[in-house]
Coordinates of C-alpha atoms and ligand atoms in Angstrom, one line a residue:
M989 CA 135.6 -17.7 -111.6
S990 CA 132.4 -19.6 -111.5
K991 CA 132.0 -22.7 -109.4
K992 CA 129.2 -25.2 -109.5
A993 CA 126.9 -24.6 -106.5
V994 CA 127.0 -27.3 -103.8
L995 CA 123.5 -28.4 -103.3
K996 CA 123.0 -30.7 -100.3
S997 CA 119.3 -31.5 -100.6
V998 CA 118.6 -30.5 -104.2
E999 CA 119.7 -32.3 -107.3
Q1000 CA 120.9 -30.3 -110.4
P1001 CA 119.1 -29.4 -112.4
A1002 CA 116.4 -28.4 -109.9
D1003 CA 112.8 -28.9 -111.1
T1004 CA 112.2 -25.3 -109.9
L1005 CA 114.4 -22.6 -108.7
I1006 CA 112.7 -19.8 -106.8
I1007 CA 114.2 -16.3 -106.4
G1008 CA 113.3 -14.7 -103.1
A1009 CA 112.2 -16.1 -99.7
G1010 CA 109.5 -13.6 -99.0
F1011 CA 105.8 -14.4 -99.0
G1012 CA 105.7 -15.2 -102.8
G1013 CA 108.7 -17.5 -103.0
L1014 CA 107.8 -19.4 -99.8
G1015 CA 104.2 -19.8 -100.8
A1016 CA 105.3 -21.1 -104.2
A1017 CA 107.6 -23.7 -102.5
I1018 CA 104.8 -24.9 -100.2
R1019 CA 102.3 -25.4 -103.1
L1020 CA 104.9 -27.0 -105.4
Q1021 CA 105.8 -29.5 -102.6
Q1022 CA 102.2 -30.3 -102.0
Q1023 CA 101.8 -31.1 -105.8
G1024 CA 104.8 -33.5 -105.6
V1025 CA 107.5 -31.2 -107.0
K1026 CA 110.1 -31.7 -104.4
N1027 CA 113.4 -30.8 -106.2
I1028 CA 113.3 -27.1 -105.4
V1029 CA 115.9 -24.5 -104.4
I1030 CA 115.2 -21.0 -103.1
L1031 CA 117.8 -18.3 -103.5
E1032 CA 117.6 -15.4 -101.1
R1033 CA 120.0 -12.5 -101.2
A1034 CA 119.6 -11.6 -97.5
D1035 CA 120.4 -13.7 -94.5
D1036 CA 116.8 -14.3 -93.3
V1037 CA 113.4 -14.9 -94.8
G1038 CA 110.5 -12.4 -94.9
G1039 CA 111.3 -10.0 -97.8
T1040 CA 109.4 -6.8 -97.3
W1041 CA 108.4 -7.7 -93.7
R1042 CA 112.1 -8.4 -92.8
D1043 CA 113.2 -5.0 -94.3
N1044 CA 110.3 -2.7 -93.3
N1045 CA 110.6 -2.8 -89.6
Y1046 CA 110.4 1.0 -88.9
P1047 CA 108.5 2.1 -85.8
G1048 CA 104.7 1.7 -86.5
A1049 CA 105.2 -0.6 -89.5
A1050 CA 102.1 -2.6 -90.0
C1051 CA 99.9 -3.9 -92.8
D1052 CA 96.9 -1.8 -93.9
I1053 CA 95.0 -4.9 -94.9
P1054 CA 93.5 -6.9 -92.1
S1055 CA 95.7 -9.9 -91.0
N1056 CA 92.9 -12.4 -91.5
L1057 CA 93.1 -11.5 -95.2
Y1058 CA 96.8 -10.7 -95.4
S1059 CA 97.8 -14.3 -94.9
Y1060 CA 97.6 -17.5 -97.0
S1061 CA 94.2 -19.2 -97.1
F1062 CA 96.0 -22.5 -96.8
A1063 CA 97.9 -21.5 -93.7
Q1064 CA 95.5 -19.4 -91.6
N1065 CA 96.7 -18.1 -88.3
P1066 CA 94.1 -18.1 -85.5
D1067 CA 96.4 -16.1 -83.2
W1068 CA 96.7 -12.7 -84.8
S1069 CA 97.0 -10.3 -81.9
R1070 CA 95.4 -7.4 -83.7
A1071 CA 93.0 -6.7 -86.6
Y1072 CA 96.0 -5.1 -88.4
S1073 CA 99.1 -6.7 -87.2
G1074 CA 102.5 -5.1 -87.0
S1075 CA 105.5 -6.0 -89.2
R1076 CA 107.2 -8.0 -86.5
E1077 CA 104.1 -10.3 -86.1
I1078 CA 103.8 -10.7 -89.9
L1079 CA 107.5 -11.6 -90.1
G1080 CA 106.8 -14.2 -87.3
Y1081 CA 104.0 -15.7 -89.4
V1082 CA 106.4 -16.0 -92.4
Q1083 CA 109.0 -17.6 -90.2
H1084 CA 106.3 -20.0 -88.9
L1085 CA 105.5 -21.0 -92.6
V1086 CA 109.2 -21.9 -93.0
Q1087 CA 109.1 -24.1 -89.9
E1088 CA 105.7 -25.7 -90.5
F1089 CA 106.3 -26.6 -94.1
G1090 CA 110.0 -27.6 -93.6
L1091 CA 111.3 -25.1 -96.1
R1092 CA 114.6 -24.1 -94.5
P1093 CA 116.8 -26.8 -96.1
L1094 CA 115.7 -25.5 -99.5
I1095 CA 116.9 -21.9 -98.9
R1096 CA 120.4 -20.7 -99.9
F1097 CA 120.9 -17.4 -97.9
G1098 CA 123.3 -14.7 -99.1
S1099 CA 122.7 -15.8 -102.7
N1100 CA 122.0 -12.7 -104.8
V1101 CA 121.0 -13.5 -108.3
A1102 CA 123.2 -11.8 -110.9
S1103 CA 121.7 -13.2 -114.1
L1104 CA 119.3 -15.7 -115.7
T1105 CA 120.1 -17.3 -119.0
F1106 CA 118.0 -19.8 -120.9
Q1107 CA 119.9 -22.7 -122.5
E1108 CA 117.6 -23.7 -125.4
E1109 CA 119.3 -27.0 -126.2
Q1110 CA 118.9 -28.4 -122.8
G1111 CA 115.7 -26.5 -121.9
L1112 CA 117.4 -25.2 -118.7
W1113 CA 117.7 -21.9 -117.0
E1114 CA 121.2 -21.1 -115.8
V1115 CA 121.2 -18.9 -112.8
N1116 CA 124.3 -17.1 -111.7
T1117 CA 124.7 -15.4 -108.3
D1118 CA 127.1 -12.6 -107.5
K1119 CA 129.2 -15.0 -105.5
G1120 CA 130.0 -16.9 -108.6
E1121 CA 127.7 -19.8 -107.9
V1122 CA 125.9 -21.4 -110.9
Y1123 CA 122.5 -23.2 -110.6
T1124 CA 120.5 -24.9 -113.3
A1125 CA 116.7 -25.4 -113.2
R1126 CA 113.9 -26.6 -115.5
S1127 CA 111.7 -23.7 -114.4
V1128 CA 112.3 -20.5 -112.5
I1129 CA 109.8 -18.5 -110.3
S1130 CA 110.9 -14.9 -109.8
A1131 CA 109.5 -13.7 -106.5
A1132 CA 112.1 -11.0 -106.0
G1133 CA 109.5 -8.4 -104.9
G1134 CA 108.7 -5.1 -106.6
L1135 CA 109.3 -3.0 -103.6
A1136 CA 112.7 -4.4 -102.5
N1137 CA 115.1 -1.6 -103.3
A1138 CA 114.9 1.5 -101.1
S1139 CA 115.0 4.8 -103.0
F1140 CA 116.6 8.0 -101.8
P1141 CA 115.2 11.1 -103.7
K1142 CA 117.4 13.0 -106.0
I1143 CA 117.6 16.2 -104.0
T1144 CA 120.5 18.6 -104.5
G1145 CA 122.9 18.5 -101.5
I1146 CA 121.6 15.2 -100.1
E1147 CA 125.2 13.9 -99.7
S1148 CA 126.3 17.1 -97.9
F1149 CA 124.0 16.5 -94.9
E1150 CA 126.1 16.1 -91.8
G1151 CA 123.4 14.6 -89.5
H1152 CA 121.9 11.1 -89.6
K1153 CA 120.0 9.8 -92.6
I1154 CA 117.6 6.8 -92.3
H1155 CA 115.4 5.2 -95.0
S1156 CA 112.1 3.8 -93.9
A1157 CA 112.9 0.4 -95.5
R1158 CA 116.4 0.2 -93.9
W1159 CA 115.7 1.4 -90.3
D1160 CA 118.6 2.1 -88.0
H1161 CA 117.4 0.7 -84.7
D1162 CA 120.6 1.9 -82.9
Y1163 CA 119.7 5.5 -83.5
D1164 CA 118.1 7.1 -80.5
F1165 CA 115.5 9.7 -81.5
T1166 CA 114.9 10.9 -77.9
G1167 CA 115.2 14.6 -77.8
K1168 CA 116.3 14.9 -81.5
R1169 CA 115.2 17.4 -84.1
V1170 CA 113.8 15.2 -86.9
A1171 CA 112.7 15.8 -90.5
V1172 CA 110.5 13.3 -92.4
I1173 CA 110.4 13.5 -96.1
G1174 CA 107.4 11.6 -97.6
T1175 CA 103.8 11.2 -96.5
G1176 CA 102.9 7.9 -98.3
A1177 CA 102.0 4.6 -96.7
S1178 CA 105.3 4.4 -94.8
G1179 CA 105.4 8.1 -93.8
V1180 CA 101.9 8.1 -92.2
Q1181 CA 102.9 5.1 -90.1
I1182 CA 106.3 6.4 -88.9
I1183 CA 105.3 10.0 -88.0
P1184 CA 102.9 9.1 -85.1
E1185 CA 105.7 7.0 -83.5
L1186 CA 108.4 9.7 -84.0
V1187 CA 106.3 12.5 -82.4
K1188 CA 106.2 10.3 -79.2
V1189 CA 110.0 10.5 -78.6
A1190 CA 111.6 13.2 -80.8
K1191 CA 112.0 16.8 -79.6
T1192 CA 110.6 18.1 -82.9
V1193 CA 109.3 16.5 -86.1
K1194 CA 109.1 18.5 -89.3
V1195 CA 107.0 16.7 -91.9
F1196 CA 107.9 17.6 -95.5
Q1197 CA 104.8 16.9 -97.6
R1198 CA 104.9 17.2 -101.4
T1199 CA 101.4 15.8 -102.2
P1200 CA 98.7 15.2 -99.6
G1201 CA 97.1 11.8 -99.9
W1202 CA 93.6 10.5 -99.2
V1203 CA 93.5 9.1 -95.7
M1204 CA 90.8 6.6 -94.5
P1205 CA 90.4 5.6 -90.8
R1206 CA 92.0 2.3 -89.8
P1207 CA 89.6 0.4 -87.5
D1208 CA 92.4 -1.5 -85.6
Y1209 CA 91.7 -3.4 -82.4
A1210 CA 93.3 -6.1 -80.2
S1211 CA 91.9 -9.5 -81.1
P1212 CA 89.8 -10.7 -78.2
D1213 CA 90.8 -14.1 -76.6
W1214 CA 87.4 -15.6 -77.5
S1215 CA 88.0 -15.1 -81.2
K1216 CA 91.4 -16.8 -81.1
T1217 CA 89.8 -19.7 -79.3
L1218 CA 87.0 -19.8 -81.8
F1219 CA 89.4 -19.8 -84.8
Q1220 CA 91.5 -22.5 -83.2
K1221 CA 88.6 -24.8 -82.6
M1222 CA 86.5 -23.9 -85.7
P1223 CA 88.8 -22.9 -88.6
A1224 CA 85.6 -22.6 -90.7
A1225 CA 84.7 -19.5 -88.6
Q1226 CA 88.0 -17.9 -89.5
T1227 CA 87.4 -18.7 -93.2
A1228 CA 84.0 -17.0 -93.0
V1229 CA 85.6 -13.9 -91.5
R1230 CA 88.2 -14.0 -94.2
Q1231 CA 85.5 -14.2 -96.8
A1232 CA 83.6 -11.3 -95.3
L1233 CA 86.8 -9.2 -95.3
F1234 CA 87.5 -10.2 -98.9
W1235 CA 84.1 -9.2 -100.2
G1236 CA 84.3 -5.9 -98.2
H1237 CA 87.6 -5.0 -99.9
E1238 CA 86.4 -6.3 -103.2
S1239 CA 83.5 -3.8 -103.2
M1240 CA 86.1 -1.0 -102.7
A1241 CA 87.2 -1.7 -106.3
L1242 CA 84.1 0.1 -107.4
S1243 CA 85.3 3.3 -105.8
L1244 CA 89.0 3.1 -106.1
I1245 CA 89.7 1.5 -109.5
W1246 CA 87.0 3.3 -111.6
N1247 CA 85.3 6.7 -111.2
T1248 CA 81.8 5.8 -110.1
P1249 CA 79.2 7.4 -107.8
M1250 CA 80.9 5.2 -105.1
T1251 CA 84.2 7.1 -105.7
A1252 CA 82.6 10.4 -104.7
L1253 CA 81.1 8.7 -101.7
V1254 CA 84.4 7.3 -100.5
E1255 CA 86.1 10.7 -101.0
R1256 CA 83.3 12.2 -98.8
V1257 CA 84.1 9.6 -96.1
S1258 CA 87.8 10.5 -96.3
R1259 CA 87.1 14.3 -96.2
A1260 CA 84.8 13.7 -93.1
H1261 CA 87.7 11.9 -91.4
L1262 CA 90.0 14.9 -92.1
H1263 CA 87.3 17.3 -90.9
H1264 CA 86.7 15.3 -87.7
Q1265 CA 90.4 15.0 -86.8
V1266 CA 91.7 18.4 -88.0
K1267 CA 89.9 21.5 -86.7
D1268 CA 92.3 24.1 -88.1
P1269 CA 90.9 25.1 -91.6
W1270 CA 94.4 26.1 -92.9
L1271 CA 95.9 22.8 -91.9
R1272 CA 92.9 21.0 -93.3
R1273 CA 93.4 22.8 -96.6
Q1274 CA 97.1 21.8 -96.7
L1275 CA 96.1 18.2 -96.1
T1276 CA 93.3 18.1 -98.8
P1277 CA 94.2 16.0 -101.8
N1278 CA 93.9 17.5 -105.3
F1279 CA 93.6 14.3 -107.2
R1280 CA 90.9 11.6 -107.5
I1281 CA 90.9 9.0 -104.7
G1282 CA 92.4 5.7 -105.8
C1283 CA 94.8 7.3 -108.3
K1284 CA 97.6 6.8 -105.7
R1285 CA 97.5 4.2 -103.0
V1286 CA 94.8 5.2 -100.4
L1287 CA 96.4 5.7 -96.9
A1288 CA 94.8 4.1 -93.8
S1289 CA 95.5 5.7 -90.5
S1290 CA 93.6 7.0 -87.5
D1291 CA 96.7 8.5 -85.8
Y1292 CA 98.4 10.4 -88.6
Y1293 CA 96.3 13.6 -88.4
P1294 CA 96.4 13.7 -84.6
A1295 CA 100.2 13.3 -84.7
L1296 CA 100.6 16.2 -87.1
Q1297 CA 98.8 18.4 -84.6
K1298 CA 101.0 17.6 -81.6
E1299 CA 103.0 20.6 -80.3
N1300 CA 106.3 19.2 -81.4
C1301 CA 105.2 18.4 -84.9
K1302 CA 104.9 20.8 -87.9
L1303 CA 103.7 20.2 -91.5
I1304 CA 105.9 21.9 -94.1
T1305 CA 104.3 22.2 -97.5
W1306 CA 106.9 24.5 -99.2
P1307 CA 108.8 22.5 -101.8
I1308 CA 112.3 21.3 -100.8
A1309 CA 115.0 23.3 -102.7
T1310 CA 118.1 21.7 -101.3
I1311 CA 119.5 19.6 -98.4
S1312 CA 122.3 21.5 -96.7
P1313 CA 124.9 20.2 -94.2
K1314 CA 122.6 21.3 -91.3
G1315 CA 119.2 20.5 -92.6
I1316 CA 116.6 21.1 -95.3
R1317 CA 116.2 24.4 -97.2
T1318 CA 112.8 25.0 -98.7
A1319 CA 111.9 27.1 -101.7
E1320 CA 111.0 30.3 -99.7
G1321 CA 114.6 30.3 -98.4
I1322 CA 114.2 28.9 -94.8
E1323 CA 116.7 26.4 -93.6
H1324 CA 115.1 23.9 -91.2
Q1325 CA 118.0 22.6 -89.1
V1326 CA 117.7 19.0 -87.9
D1327 CA 119.7 16.2 -86.4
C1328 CA 118.2 13.4 -88.5
I1329 CA 116.3 13.1 -91.8
V1330 CA 114.0 10.2 -92.3
F1331 CA 113.4 9.3 -95.9
A1332 CA 109.9 7.7 -96.3
T1333 CA 110.3 8.2 -100.0
G1334 CA 109.5 4.8 -101.4
F1335 CA 111.3 2.3 -103.6
D1336 CA 113.1 2.0 -106.9
V1337 CA 110.5 0.1 -108.8
C1338 CA 111.7 -1.9 -111.9
K1339 CA 108.8 -0.8 -114.1
A1340 CA 110.7 -0.9 -117.3
G1341 CA 113.6 -3.2 -116.4
T1342 CA 114.3 -6.4 -114.5
P1343 CA 116.0 -6.8 -111.2
F1344 CA 118.8 -8.7 -112.9
P1345 CA 119.7 -9.4 -116.6
I1346 CA 117.4 -12.1 -118.1
T1347 CA 118.5 -13.6 -121.4
G1348 CA 115.9 -15.8 -123.2
L1349 CA 115.6 -17.6 -126.5
K1350 CA 118.1 -16.6 -129.2
G1351 CA 119.9 -14.2 -126.9
R1352 CA 116.9 -11.9 -126.3
V1353 CA 117.4 -9.5 -123.4
L1354 CA 114.2 -8.8 -121.3
A1355 CA 115.3 -5.4 -120.1
E1356 CA 115.6 -4.3 -123.8
E1357 CA 112.1 -5.6 -124.6
W1358 CA 110.6 -3.9 -121.5
K1359 CA 112.3 -0.6 -122.1
G1360 CA 109.0 1.0 -123.2
G1361 CA 107.1 -0.7 -120.3
A1362 CA 107.0 -4.2 -118.9
Q1363 CA 104.4 -6.6 -120.2
A1364 CA 103.6 -10.3 -119.7
F1365 CA 100.9 -12.8 -120.5
K1366 CA 98.4 -12.7 -117.5
S1367 CA 101.2 -11.0 -115.6
M1368 CA 103.1 -14.3 -115.3
N1369 CA 104.9 -15.4 -118.5
V1370 CA 106.8 -13.5 -121.2
S1371 CA 107.1 -14.8 -124.7
G1372 CA 110.7 -15.7 -125.6
Y1373 CA 111.5 -16.5 -121.9
P1374 CA 110.2 -20.1 -121.5
N1375 CA 109.5 -21.8 -118.2
L1376 CA 109.8 -18.5 -116.3
Y1377 CA 107.1 -17.3 -114.0
F1378 CA 106.8 -13.9 -112.3
I1379 CA 105.1 -13.4 -108.9
L1380 CA 103.7 -9.9 -108.7
G1381 CA 104.8 -9.4 -112.4
P1382 CA 103.6 -6.7 -114.8
N1383 CA 100.0 -5.5 -114.2
S1384 CA 99.3 -7.7 -111.3
G1385 CA 99.1 -5.0 -108.6
P1386 CA 96.0 -4.7 -106.4
G1387 CA 94.8 -1.3 -105.3
H1388 CA 91.9 -2.4 -103.2
N1389 CA 92.4 -5.9 -101.9
S1390 CA 95.1 -8.2 -100.3
A1391 CA 98.2 -8.8 -102.3
L1392 CA 98.2 -12.3 -100.9
V1393 CA 95.0 -13.1 -102.7
Y1394 CA 96.7 -12.2 -106.0
M1395 CA 99.9 -14.1 -105.1
E1396 CA 98.0 -17.2 -104.2
A1397 CA 96.4 -17.2 -107.7
Q1398 CA 99.8 -16.6 -109.3
I1399 CA 101.3 -19.5 -107.3
G1400 CA 98.5 -21.9 -108.3
Y1401 CA 99.0 -20.9 -112.0
A1402 CA 102.8 -21.4 -111.8
V1403 CA 102.4 -24.8 -110.1
Q1404 CA 100.1 -25.9 -112.9
G1405 CA 102.5 -24.7 -115.6
I1406 CA 105.5 -26.4 -113.9
S1407 CA 103.6 -29.7 -113.5
T1408 CA 102.5 -29.5 -117.2
L1409 CA 106.1 -29.2 -118.2
L1410 CA 107.4 -32.0 -116.0
K1411 CA 104.6 -34.5 -116.6
G1412 CA 104.2 -33.6 -120.3
G1413 CA 107.8 -34.4 -121.2
Y1414 CA 108.3 -31.0 -122.7
R1415 CA 111.7 -29.2 -123.0
Y1416 CA 110.0 -25.9 -122.7
L1417 CA 106.7 -24.0 -122.8
D1418 CA 106.8 -20.6 -124.3
V1419 CA 103.8 -18.3 -124.4
M1420 CA 102.9 -17.4 -128.0
P1421 CA 103.7 -13.7 -128.9
E1422 CA 100.3 -13.0 -130.4
V1423 CA 98.6 -14.3 -127.3
Q1424 CA 100.7 -12.0 -125.1
Q1425 CA 100.1 -9.0 -127.4
R1426 CA 96.3 -9.6 -127.5
F1427 CA 96.2 -9.9 -123.7
N1428 CA 98.2 -6.6 -123.2
R1429 CA 96.2 -4.6 -125.7
A1430 CA 93.1 -5.5 -123.8
I1431 CA 94.7 -4.7 -120.4
Q1432 CA 96.0 -1.3 -121.6
K1433 CA 92.6 -0.4 -123.0
R1434 CA 91.0 -1.2 -119.7
L1435 CA 93.7 0.7 -117.8
G1436 CA 92.9 3.8 -119.7
R1437 CA 89.5 4.0 -118.0
T1438 CA 90.9 3.6 -114.4
N1439 CA 91.6 6.1 -111.7
W1440 CA 95.3 5.2 -111.8
N1441 CA 95.5 6.8 -115.2
S1442 CA 93.5 9.9 -114.2
G1443 CA 96.3 12.4 -114.1
C1444 CA 98.2 12.0 -110.7
K1445 CA 101.9 11.0 -110.5
S1446 CA 102.5 7.7 -108.7
W1447 CA 105.0 4.8 -108.5
Y1448 CA 102.4 2.8 -110.5
L1449 CA 103.3 4.7 -113.7
T1450 CA 106.5 5.1 -115.7
E1451 CA 107.8 8.6 -116.4
D1452 CA 105.8 8.8 -119.6
G1453 CA 102.6 7.5 -117.9
F1454 CA 102.6 3.8 -118.9
N1455 CA 101.0 1.6 -116.3
A1456 CA 102.8 -1.7 -116.1
T1457 CA 101.9 -2.1 -112.4
M1458 CA 98.2 -2.5 -111.7
Y1459 CA 95.5 -5.0 -112.7
P1460 CA 92.4 -3.1 -113.9
G1461 CA 89.8 -5.3 -112.4
F1462 CA 88.4 -7.1 -109.4
A1463 CA 90.6 -9.6 -107.5
T1464 CA 87.9 -12.2 -108.3
Q1465 CA 88.4 -11.6 -112.0
Y1466 CA 92.2 -11.8 -111.6
A1467 CA 92.0 -15.1 -109.7
R1468 CA 89.6 -16.5 -112.3
M1469 CA 91.9 -15.6 -115.1
L1470 CA 94.7 -17.6 -113.4
Q1471 CA 92.5 -20.5 -112.3
R1472 CA 93.5 -22.7 -115.3
F1473 CA 96.9 -23.0 -117.0
D1474 CA 95.9 -23.5 -120.7
P1475 CA 98.8 -25.2 -122.6
S1476 CA 97.2 -24.2 -125.9
H1477 CA 98.5 -20.6 -125.3
F1478 CA 102.0 -21.9 -125.3
G1479 CA 104.4 -23.2 -127.9
R1480 CA 105.3 -26.7 -126.6
V1481 CA 108.7 -27.9 -127.5
P1482 CA 109.3 -31.6 -126.8
V1483 CA 112.4 -33.0 -125.1
Ligands
N01_856 O1 106.4 5.1 -100.7 P1 105.5 6.0 -101.7 P2 106.0 4.4 -99.4 N1 110.6 15.4 -102.3 O2 106.2 6.0 -103.0 C1 107.5 11.5 -101.3 C2 103.6 -0.3 -99.8 N2 103.5 -0.1 -98.4 O3 107.2 3.7 -98.9 O4 103.4 11.8 -103.3 C3 109.6 15.3 -101.5 O5 104.1 5.7 -101.6 C4 106.3 11.2 -102.2 O6 105.7 12.4 -102.5 P3 104.6 12.4 -103.8 C5 102.4 0.3 -100.6 O7 102.2 -0.5 -101.7 C6 102.5 -0.8 -97.8 O8 105.2 5.2 -98.5 O9 105.3 11.6 -104.9 N3 108.8 14.2 -101.3 C7 105.5 10.4 -101.2 O10 104.8 11.1 -100.2 C8 102.9 1.6 -100.9 O11 102.2 2.2 -102.0 C9 102.3 -0.6 -96.5 O12 104.5 13.8 -104.2 C10 109.2 13.1 -102.0 C11 106.6 9.6 -100.5 O13 107.8 10.3 -100.6 C12 104.4 1.4 -101.2 O14 104.8 0.4 -100.3 C13 103.1 0.2 -95.7 C14 110.3 13.1 -102.9 C15 106.8 8.2 -101.1 O15 105.6 7.5 -101.0 C16 105.3 2.5 -101.1 O16 105.0 3.3 -99.9 C17 104.1 0.9 -96.3 C18 111.0 14.3 -103.0 N4 112.0 14.4 -103.9 C19 104.3 0.7 -97.7 N5 110.4 11.9 -103.4 C20 101.2 -1.4 -95.9 O17 100.6 -1.1 -94.9 C21 109.4 11.2 -102.9 N6 108.7 11.9 -102.0 C22 100.8 -2.7 -96.5

């Protein structure tokens, strides 16, 4: 039975309902408040803020983008302890945002959104949670996060394993690895951070690699005290450092997004890193990627290759055949007996669906429309689903720069759209279908020329190779595209 949600500080309908209290949702709440939109509610399914940085707290978890760039430009932190901060410190930054901008009263924890339905007559979104609460709102920002649901691989026998199973995004901090025989499946961004930490404590670590990735060195260092003092006293100095980091990353688009002479150069740097750190030619061969750099996410680590060569660590490149009660059996018939399997196997990404059912105008169901691949206008709005904004929506993914730069642009755009709705006296704003189609035709054409579509298999692509994940351009272009919300792209229905 559904009950009307009890809202202490928010009137119904809310001006904006935000789904998710991670970086995106909290950033949106801050910017909306600064623009005078105060009647906001944030629904968060967990019992704390932080999203990906709350969930990904495995040993070694850190960001592979420098902290001075992986933070909001409107809330810079002069006190980052390292160039590349760990997940705990990033979570601390998120918690600080909540404190500093007084967001806690807006958040309803333990509220897992079960469905969104647009009520055309009233121009309201009805939002149901799985506890039976019902919220209504003029606009909704979905900041639920693309990498929120941990994914265990479909390997025969996985259920039969009698030892301990841990997923990288749901770490079991009570499990003591000391003296244990451990297997790690997966050598993506999470795997290369976990493995160096596990080899320090476990008796043995067997790393099951399916595809070797491109690895670049990660120039991490502890922030000197003088830089913290300088950034505290002169925020402009930190802004300048941020700008330098931004343009440094921006230039990487030329090698990672498209196949240019820079691509071969960056591949050479990565190969030199491998050559420098791995002396054994056979191991080097096993670790050499066989796809173009940029096609999958480039890995950043200076301690992954050394960890693989520790006496207690072994790289296994035979394909996994089954998981048995005692361990992992590979295709050549060997059973590797272990006490624990760590799954660094990534996430269930909703490329062709939505995290919850979304029903728009005239009963349209978004998951049906996205079956063949998700698409939106400028990654933010979908025709037929008015007053709804996606943070990190279709084709907004960065491969070379900070996700927060993209998110900040998305938030600015959503805030403009929501202000236009509220101030313009509209019931709803619905992006025109032909505008959305034109936009997506151009995006898909551009994607065809990128490294992501150059033949490797990655979580960016659907099973049949459709790329609904990445933005085929510079971060600067993406931000410019979202700089101005243009009402002429939208059908505007008055109250
Ligand atoms: O997941 P992944 P992730 N048998 O999907 C392997 C972000 N992130 O958690 O390459 C054997 O990249 C799979 O093998 P293959 C970042 O956006 C950011 O590491 O498919 N192996 C791969 O090696 C990243 O892109 C940071 O052949 C199997 C691994 O599991 C995203 O999260 C840190 C298998 C999965 O790699 C996901 O990264 C961490 C099977 N059946 C994550 N199934 C930052 O630093 C899968 N694999 C910001």
